[in-house]
Each structure stands twice: as C-alpha cells, then as structure tokens.
Coordinates of C-alpha atoms and ligand atoms in Angstrom, one line a residue:
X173 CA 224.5 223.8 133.8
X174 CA 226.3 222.4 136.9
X175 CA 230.1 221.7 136.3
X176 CA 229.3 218.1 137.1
X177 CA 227.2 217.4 134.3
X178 CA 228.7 218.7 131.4
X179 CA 232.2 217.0 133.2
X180 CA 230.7 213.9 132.6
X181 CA 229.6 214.8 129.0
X182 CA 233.2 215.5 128.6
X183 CA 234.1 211.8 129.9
X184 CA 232.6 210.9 127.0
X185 CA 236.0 209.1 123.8
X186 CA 235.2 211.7 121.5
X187 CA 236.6 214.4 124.5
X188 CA 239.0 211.6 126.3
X189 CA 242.1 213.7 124.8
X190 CA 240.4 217.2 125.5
X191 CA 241.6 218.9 128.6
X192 CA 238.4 220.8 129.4
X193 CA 239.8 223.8 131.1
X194 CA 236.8 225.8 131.1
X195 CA 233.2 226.4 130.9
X196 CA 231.6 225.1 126.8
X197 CA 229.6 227.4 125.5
X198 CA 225.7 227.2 124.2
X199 CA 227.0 226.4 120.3
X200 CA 229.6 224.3 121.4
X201 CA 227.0 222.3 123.3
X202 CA 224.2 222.4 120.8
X203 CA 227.1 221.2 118.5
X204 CA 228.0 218.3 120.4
X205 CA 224.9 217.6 120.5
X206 CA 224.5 217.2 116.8
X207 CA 227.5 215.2 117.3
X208 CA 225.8 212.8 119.8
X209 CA 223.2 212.3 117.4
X210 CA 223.6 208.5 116.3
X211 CA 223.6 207.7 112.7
X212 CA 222.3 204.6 111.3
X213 CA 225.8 202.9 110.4
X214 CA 226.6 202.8 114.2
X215 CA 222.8 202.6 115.6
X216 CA 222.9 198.9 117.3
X217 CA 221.0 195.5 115.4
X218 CA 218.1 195.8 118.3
X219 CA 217.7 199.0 118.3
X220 CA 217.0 198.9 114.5
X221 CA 214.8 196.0 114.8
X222 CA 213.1 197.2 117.1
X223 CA 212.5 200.9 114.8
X224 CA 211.3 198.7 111.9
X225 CA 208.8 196.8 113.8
X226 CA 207.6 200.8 115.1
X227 CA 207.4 201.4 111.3
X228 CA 205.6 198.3 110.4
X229 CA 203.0 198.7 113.2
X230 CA 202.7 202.7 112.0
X231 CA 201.7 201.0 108.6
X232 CA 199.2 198.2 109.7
X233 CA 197.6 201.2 111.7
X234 CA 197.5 203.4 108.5
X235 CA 196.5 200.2 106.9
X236 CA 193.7 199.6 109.5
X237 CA 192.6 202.7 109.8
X238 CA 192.3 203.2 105.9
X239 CA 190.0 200.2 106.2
X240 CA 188.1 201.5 109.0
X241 CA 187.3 204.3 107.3
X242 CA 186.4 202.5 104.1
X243 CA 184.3 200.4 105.9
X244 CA 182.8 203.0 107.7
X245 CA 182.1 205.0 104.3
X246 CA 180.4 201.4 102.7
X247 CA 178.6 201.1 105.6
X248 CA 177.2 204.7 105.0
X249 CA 176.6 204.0 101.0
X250 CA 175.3 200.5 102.1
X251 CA 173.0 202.3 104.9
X252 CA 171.8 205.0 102.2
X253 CA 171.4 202.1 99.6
X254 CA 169.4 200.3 102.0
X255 CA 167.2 202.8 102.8
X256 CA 166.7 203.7 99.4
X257 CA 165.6 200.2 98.5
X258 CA 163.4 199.9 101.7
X259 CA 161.5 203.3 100.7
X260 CA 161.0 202.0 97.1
X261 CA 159.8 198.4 98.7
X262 CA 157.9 200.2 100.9
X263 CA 156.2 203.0 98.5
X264 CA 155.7 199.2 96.0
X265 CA 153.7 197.9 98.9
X266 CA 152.2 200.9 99.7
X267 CA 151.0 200.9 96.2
X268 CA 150.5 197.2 96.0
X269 CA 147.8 197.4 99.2
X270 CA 145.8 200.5 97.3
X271 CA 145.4 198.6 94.5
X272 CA 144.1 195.5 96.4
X273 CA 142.3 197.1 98.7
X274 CA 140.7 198.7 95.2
X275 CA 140.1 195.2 93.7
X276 CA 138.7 194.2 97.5
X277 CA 136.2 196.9 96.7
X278 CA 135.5 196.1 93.3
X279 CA 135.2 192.3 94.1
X280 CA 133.0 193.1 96.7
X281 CA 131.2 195.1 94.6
X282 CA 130.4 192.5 91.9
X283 CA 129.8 189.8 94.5
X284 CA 127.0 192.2 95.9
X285 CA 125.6 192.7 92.3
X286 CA 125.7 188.6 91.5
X287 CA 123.9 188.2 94.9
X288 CA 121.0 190.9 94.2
X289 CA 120.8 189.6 90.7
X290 CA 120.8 186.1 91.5
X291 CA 118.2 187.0 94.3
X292 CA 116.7 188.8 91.0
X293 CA 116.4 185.9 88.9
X294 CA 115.4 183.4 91.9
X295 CA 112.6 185.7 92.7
X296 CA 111.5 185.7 88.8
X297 CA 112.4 181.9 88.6
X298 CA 109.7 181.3 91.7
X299 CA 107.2 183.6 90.3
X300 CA 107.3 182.6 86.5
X301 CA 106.9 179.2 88.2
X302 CA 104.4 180.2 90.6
X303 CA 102.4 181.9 87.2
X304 CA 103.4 178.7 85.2
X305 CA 102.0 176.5 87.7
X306 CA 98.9 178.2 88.2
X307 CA 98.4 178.3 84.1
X308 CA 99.3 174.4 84.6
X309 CA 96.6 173.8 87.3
X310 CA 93.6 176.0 85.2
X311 CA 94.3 174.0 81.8
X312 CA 94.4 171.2 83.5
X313 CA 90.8 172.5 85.2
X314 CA 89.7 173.5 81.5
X315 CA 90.5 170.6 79.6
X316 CA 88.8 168.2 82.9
X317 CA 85.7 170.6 82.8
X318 CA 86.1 170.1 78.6
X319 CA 86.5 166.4 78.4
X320 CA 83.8 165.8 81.2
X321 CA 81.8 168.1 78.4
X322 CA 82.3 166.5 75.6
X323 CA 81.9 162.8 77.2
X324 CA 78.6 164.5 78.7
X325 CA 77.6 166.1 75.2
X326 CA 78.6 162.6 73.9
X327 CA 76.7 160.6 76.2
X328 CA 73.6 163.0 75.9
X329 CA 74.2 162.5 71.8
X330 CA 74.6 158.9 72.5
X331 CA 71.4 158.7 74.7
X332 CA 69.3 161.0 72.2
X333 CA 70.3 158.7 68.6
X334 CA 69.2 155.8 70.9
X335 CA 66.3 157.2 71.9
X336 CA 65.7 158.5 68.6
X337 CA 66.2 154.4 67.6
X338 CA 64.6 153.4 69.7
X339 CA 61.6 155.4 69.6
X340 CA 61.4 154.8 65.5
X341 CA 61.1 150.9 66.6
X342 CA 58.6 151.3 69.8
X343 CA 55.7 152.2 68.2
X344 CA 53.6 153.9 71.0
X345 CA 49.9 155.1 70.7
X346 CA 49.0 158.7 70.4
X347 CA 49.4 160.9 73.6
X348 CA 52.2 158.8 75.0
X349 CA 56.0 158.8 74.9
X350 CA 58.5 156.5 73.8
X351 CA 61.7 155.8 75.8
X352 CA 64.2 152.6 76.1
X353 CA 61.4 150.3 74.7
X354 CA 58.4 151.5 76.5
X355 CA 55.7 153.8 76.4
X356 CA 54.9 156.6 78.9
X357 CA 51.6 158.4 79.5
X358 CA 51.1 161.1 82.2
X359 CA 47.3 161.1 83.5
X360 CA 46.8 164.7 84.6
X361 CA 43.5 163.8 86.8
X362 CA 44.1 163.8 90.4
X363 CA 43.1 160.7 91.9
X364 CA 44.3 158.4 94.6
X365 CA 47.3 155.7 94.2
X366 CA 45.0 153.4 94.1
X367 CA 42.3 154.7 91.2
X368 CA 45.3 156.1 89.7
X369 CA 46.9 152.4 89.4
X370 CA 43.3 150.8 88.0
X371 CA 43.0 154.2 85.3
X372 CA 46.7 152.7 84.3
X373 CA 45.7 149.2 84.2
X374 CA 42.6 150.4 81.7
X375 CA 45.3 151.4 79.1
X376 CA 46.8 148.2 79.7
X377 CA 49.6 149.6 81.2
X378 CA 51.0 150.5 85.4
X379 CA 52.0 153.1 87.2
X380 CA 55.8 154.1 86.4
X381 CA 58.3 151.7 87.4
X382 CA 61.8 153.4 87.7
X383 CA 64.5 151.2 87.2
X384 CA 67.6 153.4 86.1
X385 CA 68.8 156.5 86.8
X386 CA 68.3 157.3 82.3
X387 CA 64.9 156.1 82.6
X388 CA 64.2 158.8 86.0
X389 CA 65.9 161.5 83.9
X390 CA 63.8 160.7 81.2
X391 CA 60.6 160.7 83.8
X392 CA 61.8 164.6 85.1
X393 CA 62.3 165.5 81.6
X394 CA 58.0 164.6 80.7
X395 CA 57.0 166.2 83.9
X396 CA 57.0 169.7 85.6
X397 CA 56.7 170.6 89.3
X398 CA 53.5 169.0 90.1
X399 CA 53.4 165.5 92.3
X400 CA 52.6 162.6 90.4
X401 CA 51.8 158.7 91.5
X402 CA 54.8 156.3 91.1
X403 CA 54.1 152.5 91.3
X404 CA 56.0 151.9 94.5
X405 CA 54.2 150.8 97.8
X406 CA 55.1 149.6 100.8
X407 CA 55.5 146.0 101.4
X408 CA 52.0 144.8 102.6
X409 CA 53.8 142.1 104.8
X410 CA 57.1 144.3 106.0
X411 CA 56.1 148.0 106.2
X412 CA 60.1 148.5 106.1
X413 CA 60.4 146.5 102.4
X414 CA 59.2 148.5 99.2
X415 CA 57.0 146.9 95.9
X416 CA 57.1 147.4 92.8
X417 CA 53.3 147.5 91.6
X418 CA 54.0 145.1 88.4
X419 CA 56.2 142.9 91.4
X420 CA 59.8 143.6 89.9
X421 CA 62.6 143.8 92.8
X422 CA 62.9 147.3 94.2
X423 CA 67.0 147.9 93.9
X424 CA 68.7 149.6 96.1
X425 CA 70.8 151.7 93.4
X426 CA 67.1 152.8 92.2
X427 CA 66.5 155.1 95.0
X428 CA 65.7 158.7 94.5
X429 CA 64.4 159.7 98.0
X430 CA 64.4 163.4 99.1
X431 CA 66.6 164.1 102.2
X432 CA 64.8 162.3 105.4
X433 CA 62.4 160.3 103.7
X434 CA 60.7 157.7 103.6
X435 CA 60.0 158.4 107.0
X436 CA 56.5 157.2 107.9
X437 CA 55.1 153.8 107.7
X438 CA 51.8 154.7 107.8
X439 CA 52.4 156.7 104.1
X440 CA 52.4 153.8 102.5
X441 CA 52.1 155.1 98.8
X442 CA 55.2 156.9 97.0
X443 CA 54.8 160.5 94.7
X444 CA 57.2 162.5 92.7
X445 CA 57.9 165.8 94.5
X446 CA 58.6 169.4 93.4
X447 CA 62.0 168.9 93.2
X448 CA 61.1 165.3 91.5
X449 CA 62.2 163.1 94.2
X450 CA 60.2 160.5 96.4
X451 CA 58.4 161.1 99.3
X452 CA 56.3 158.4 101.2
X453 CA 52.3 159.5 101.3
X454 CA 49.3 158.3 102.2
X455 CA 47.6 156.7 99.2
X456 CA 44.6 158.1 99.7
X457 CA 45.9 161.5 98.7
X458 CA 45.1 162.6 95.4
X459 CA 47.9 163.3 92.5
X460 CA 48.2 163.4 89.1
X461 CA 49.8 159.6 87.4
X462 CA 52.6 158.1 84.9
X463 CA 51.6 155.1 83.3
X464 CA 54.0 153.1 81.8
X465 CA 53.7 150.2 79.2
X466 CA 56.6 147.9 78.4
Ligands
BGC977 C1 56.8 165.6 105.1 C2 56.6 164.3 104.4 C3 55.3 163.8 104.5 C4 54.3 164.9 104.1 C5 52.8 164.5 104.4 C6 55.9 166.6 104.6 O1 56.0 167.8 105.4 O2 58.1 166.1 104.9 O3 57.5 163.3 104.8 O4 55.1 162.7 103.7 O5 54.5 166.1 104.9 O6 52.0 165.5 103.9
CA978 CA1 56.9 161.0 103.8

C-alpha cells in the first residue's frame, strides 16, 4: 500500500490525535477495518430505509417465488388430475361407442328380422287370400251350378206333376200322348207333307203345331233321330212369311231352325231334323208325321 492511501485513512477523527510516524501493519489495518465497520446505532435514517425496503423486496421475492412454485406444483397435480379425468372420460366413451355400436347391430338385427317376417306374413296374408279367394269364387261356382240344379230339378218336378195333371184330365185315345191339354200321335209311315197332313186330319187331328219351347221339348222327348212332318208351310202368298197348318200366328220366339236355314223358297214344307231342329224341304219328300189334337 502506497503511503498516500493509508495517510488519508489516517485523516480519518478516530486517528486526528495520532501522529502516524510509520508504516501500520496487516492486523493493525484489518483492525481498523473492523473498526470502520458501521454499526446500526450510527448507520444514517436513508441508509436504513433504504436496507429495509432491500429486506422487504427479498421477502415479496421469497414470497413470489414460494407461489410460483406452488402454482407451478398445482399446475402439475391439476395437469395429472386432468389427464386422469380425460383418460377415464375417454376409456367411458370409448366404452359407451362399443356398446352402441353393439345395440346398432342388434337393432339392426331385429329390424332385418321384423322386415323378413313381415315380408313372411304379407306373403302368407296374399296367399291365404289368394287360396281364400279362390275357395270364395268355386263355392260361389257350386252353389250357382247347385241352385240352377235344383230350380232345374224343380222346374222338371214342376213340369212332370203338371203333366202328370194334366194328362189324368186329357183323356187321349190309345196310341197317343198326352201333354199340356192335347194329344200327340206320331205316324211312322213315310208320306209327303201333304198325305201326311190329310192321314192327320182322318184322326181328327193336324200336323204338330209348336207353340212353346215345353211343348218342343216335349215333341224331342216322343221322337228319336228320324225326320218327321211339322205343320208349318210357307206362306202361299209371301214365300218369305211361314203358316201354321190349323192358321195360328207363327211367333217369332217359336223358332227352332238349324244354323242357315230356312234357306230355300222353293222347300216350301218344314221337318224335324236329326238333331231335331227345322229345316225347310220340299213337301213332296216323304217323312214320317206328328199329329196333334187340341
Ligand atoms: C240343306 C238343306 C236342304 C236339304 C235338301 C241340305 O243339305 O242343308 O237346307 O233343305 O239339303 O235336301
Ligand atoms: Ca232347307
């Protein structure tokens, strides 16, 4: 140390009455030192403010950094927490998705059965209805077939105690048949129309007159295939009108023509064909007769 220096040290009150004479040494300096050392009684009012506010701001910075680091560890547990909770969630909705996803299926499932079943039963329901219907339409067949029997079998039974009446009233000679109130006799000589209209009128009867669809049944049921002589001629005036030999009016519901005829005016004279239906014919051909008496 330069004489200078530790001179001014010695400027200092505490040495004022010191005659430094020569050099200090080390201890004596490091002794003064201690000396220099302020203590708090005679430290100044600013310098000791301004040492508590250093010692206040060293607390608020323990203070804050205390709190930093609490609020760095809750962050942590808060972060940890958090995650926790968000694997839990997550592993719940996970879970949650499997199990609808599963009822998906199922649904799915059951909606596919209800549609092949209800496809099942509309199938049945259109074929039990299909079978129903076609029961429907056949009794309804049967019982049309059956009542136009039984009105038939009544109308015959009706027909045959009428008949049966009738023919105990009409009393008709021997060899000839009783039907409605007249007599019927079938001549089984072959002769012309007009021979076989005169052997008629010698029994005091004509040839058939047909006026009813009962009374031509009843004329197919006395004869068989053979042609016989009805008493129907062409008008002698209008070849195109029809006679009745006895005169009665020749209706038009009373005709019982075979398919194309009459269809020659020149056959003037009607017969009974195989079939028993009319045919026009030239009188001059020879058949077999029914005579009728009223
Ligand atoms: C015709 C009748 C005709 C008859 C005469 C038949 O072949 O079909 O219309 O009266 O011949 O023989
Ligand atoms: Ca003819």
């Amino acid at each position: 140390m330069d004489r200078g220096k530790w001179q001014s040290d010695f400027d200092n009150d505490i040495y004022e009455n010191i005659t430094c004479t020569e050099e200090p040494t080390k201890t004596a300096l490091k002794m003064r030192k201690i000396q220099q050392e302020p203590k708090e009684e005679n430290l100044s009012p600013k310098f000791l403010k301004t040492s508590e506010m250093l010692e206040t701001q060293r607390r608020l910075l323990m203070v804050l950094g205390t709190l930093l680091v609490l609020v760095f560890t809750f962050l942590i547990v808060l972060t940890c927490l958090m995650f926790i909770y968000y694997s839990m969630v997550n592993s719940q909705l996970k879970q949650q998705d499997e199990e609808k996803a599963n009822l998906l299926t199922q649904i799915t499932t059951i909606n596919q059965i209800i549609v092949e079943q209800k496809a099942n039963l509309l199938t049945q329901i259109t074929s039990t209805k299909q079978t129903l219907d076609n029961q429907k339409t056949q009794i309804t067949a049967m019982q049309q077939t059956l009542d136009s029997r039984i009105s038939e079998s009544m109308r015959s039974t009706k027909q045959d105690i009428l008949q049966t009446i009738q023919n105990e009233k009409t009393k008709c000679d021997s060899g000839w048949k009783a039907f409605d109130g007249s007599c019927y006799f079938i001549d089984t000589t072959e002769r012309n129309q007009d021979d076989a209209q005169a052997t008629c009128k010698s029994m005091n009867s004509d040839l058939v007159i047909i006026n009813s669809d009962r009374e031509k049944n009843f004329i197919e049921s006395i004869t068989d295939s053979s042609s016989f002589w009805i008493g129907l001629k062409r008008d002698k005036n209008n070849k195109k009108e029809w006679r009745w030999v006895d005169g009665t009016y020749y209706y038009p519901s009373q005709r019982f023509w075979m398919n194309g005829e009459p269809n020659n005016e020149s056959e003037e004279c009607v017969h009974t064909s195989k079939e028993k239906k009319w045919n026009d014919i030239f009188c001059t051909y020879k058949y077999k007769a029914i005579c009728e008496k009223k």
